[in-house]
Amino acid sequence: MRTLLVILGAAIGAPARFAIDQYFRKFTNKPYGIFVVNVVGSFVFGLTINSAQNTYALFAIGFAGAFTTWSTFMLDFFLAYEQKKYKDAAINLGASIVFGLLAASLGMSLT
């Protein structure tokens, strides 16, 4: 049963990430969409960390696992660095870590 919940959550999370990222990329070449999904995903993980196993499987492992993306985050960081946009790279890295941790902490505090 939990495997099906993970699949269901992932089937919603991955397309949601794609849609949000594509929306932001209409307006800027900066990785704001990936930043938003990673922070929101961190919040979802924090919010559901103490939930029942099925709830955690659906929302944290399935949805947030497919919604967030470490690989695209690292690619965006690398591309900014490679293009000598050091300030953009540093801001993306620092803000993602700080706001991701704050979002996870906020989610955990609400449970």
Short mmCIF file of C-alpha atoms in Angstrom, two decimals:
data_model
loop_
_atom_site.label_atom_id
_atom_site.label_comp_id
_atom_site.label_asym_id
_atom_site.label_seq_id
_atom_site.Cartn_x
_atom_site.Cartn_y
_atom_site.Cartn_z
CA MET A 1 0.00 0.00 0.00
CA ARG A 2 2.76 2.46 0.90
CA THR A 3 4.46 1.91 -2.44
CA LEU A 4 1.28 2.97 -4.21
CA LEU A 5 1.08 6.08 -2.04
CA VAL A 6 4.67 6.97 -2.93
CA ILE A 7 3.86 6.51 -6.63
CA LEU A 8 0.74 8.66 -6.32
CA GLY A 9 2.61 11.43 -4.50
CA ALA A 10 5.44 11.34 -7.04
CA ALA A 11 2.96 11.47 -9.92
CA ILE A 12 1.73 14.78 -8.52
CA GLY A 13 5.06 16.17 -7.27
CA ALA A 14 7.18 15.86 -10.41
CA PRO A 15 4.70 17.57 -12.77
CA ALA A 16 4.08 20.26 -10.16
CA ARG A 17 7.84 20.97 -9.98
CA PHE A 18 8.05 21.13 -13.76
CA ALA A 19 5.07 23.50 -14.02
CA ILE A 20 6.35 25.84 -11.31
CA ASP A 21 9.87 25.94 -12.74
CA GLN A 22 8.57 26.60 -16.26
CA TYR A 23 6.33 29.38 -14.97
CA PHE A 24 9.23 31.20 -13.30
CA ARG A 25 11.50 30.71 -16.31
CA LYS A 26 9.05 32.75 -18.42
CA PHE A 27 10.07 35.81 -16.41
CA THR A 28 13.72 35.25 -15.53
CA ASN A 29 16.70 33.06 -16.30
CA LYS A 30 17.42 32.78 -12.58
CA PRO A 31 16.47 29.52 -10.84
CA TYR A 32 13.65 30.97 -8.72
CA GLY A 33 11.28 28.11 -9.53
CA ILE A 34 13.69 25.48 -8.24
CA PHE A 35 14.34 27.60 -5.15
CA VAL A 36 10.59 27.79 -4.45
CA VAL A 37 9.94 24.07 -4.92
CA ASN A 38 12.91 23.10 -2.75
CA VAL A 39 11.82 25.41 0.08
CA VAL A 40 8.19 24.27 -0.13
CA GLY A 41 9.34 20.65 -0.30
CA SER A 42 11.46 21.16 2.81
CA PHE A 43 8.39 22.52 4.58
CA VAL A 44 6.35 19.46 3.51
CA PHE A 45 9.07 17.13 4.80
CA GLY A 46 9.14 18.95 8.13
CA LEU A 47 5.37 19.06 8.39
CA THR A 48 4.97 15.32 7.78
CA ILE A 49 8.05 13.92 9.51
CA ASN A 50 6.07 12.78 12.55
CA SER A 51 2.99 11.69 10.59
CA ALA A 52 1.60 8.21 10.21
CA GLN A 53 3.58 6.00 7.83
CA ASN A 54 1.04 6.25 5.01
CA THR A 55 0.83 10.04 5.27
CA TYR A 56 4.62 10.30 5.28
CA ALA A 57 4.86 7.95 2.30
CA LEU A 58 2.37 9.99 0.26
CA PHE A 59 3.48 13.52 1.10
CA ALA A 60 7.15 13.35 2.11
CA ILE A 61 8.59 10.45 0.15
CA GLY A 62 6.24 10.61 -2.83
CA PHE A 63 5.18 14.20 -3.35
CA ALA A 64 8.09 16.13 -1.81
CA GLY A 65 10.65 13.59 -3.00
CA ALA A 66 9.57 14.10 -6.61
CA PHE A 67 8.77 17.78 -6.15
CA THR A 68 12.20 18.81 -4.85
CA THR A 69 15.36 18.43 -6.88
CA TRP A 70 18.94 18.37 -5.70
CA SER A 71 20.29 17.72 -9.20
CA THR A 72 18.69 20.77 -10.82
CA PHE A 73 19.69 22.91 -7.85
CA MET A 74 23.31 21.82 -8.28
CA LEU A 75 23.15 22.32 -12.06
CA ASP A 76 21.80 25.85 -11.61
CA PHE A 77 24.57 26.58 -9.10
CA PHE A 78 27.23 25.15 -11.42
CA LEU A 79 25.97 27.07 -14.46
CA ALA A 80 25.98 30.37 -12.56
CA TYR A 81 29.50 29.65 -11.31
CA GLU A 82 30.69 28.62 -14.78
CA GLN A 83 29.28 31.85 -16.23
CA LYS A 84 31.23 33.74 -13.56
CA LYS A 85 28.02 34.88 -11.88
CA TYR A 86 29.58 34.22 -8.51
CA LYS A 87 27.20 36.44 -6.59
CA ASP A 88 24.15 34.69 -8.09
CA ALA A 89 25.69 31.28 -7.36
CA ALA A 90 26.46 32.19 -3.75
CA ILE A 91 23.04 33.73 -3.13
CA ASN A 92 21.29 30.67 -4.60
CA LEU A 93 23.38 28.29 -2.53
CA GLY A 94 23.13 30.21 0.73
CA ALA A 95 19.47 31.15 0.43
CA SER A 96 18.46 27.61 -0.53
CA ILE A 97 20.20 26.14 2.49
CA VAL A 98 19.00 28.78 4.96
CA PHE A 99 15.41 28.98 3.75
CA GLY A 100 15.20 25.20 3.27
CA LEU A 101 16.25 24.65 6.88
CA LEU A 102 13.87 27.35 8.12
CA ALA A 103 10.99 25.86 6.13
CA ALA A 104 11.68 22.35 7.45
CA SER A 105 11.93 23.71 10.99
CA LEU A 106 8.67 25.63 10.59
CA GLY A 107 6.93 22.53 9.29
CA MET A 108 8.22 20.46 12.21
CA SER A 109 7.12 23.10 14.71
CA LEU A 110 3.55 22.91 13.41
CA THR A 111 3.21 19.19 14.16
#
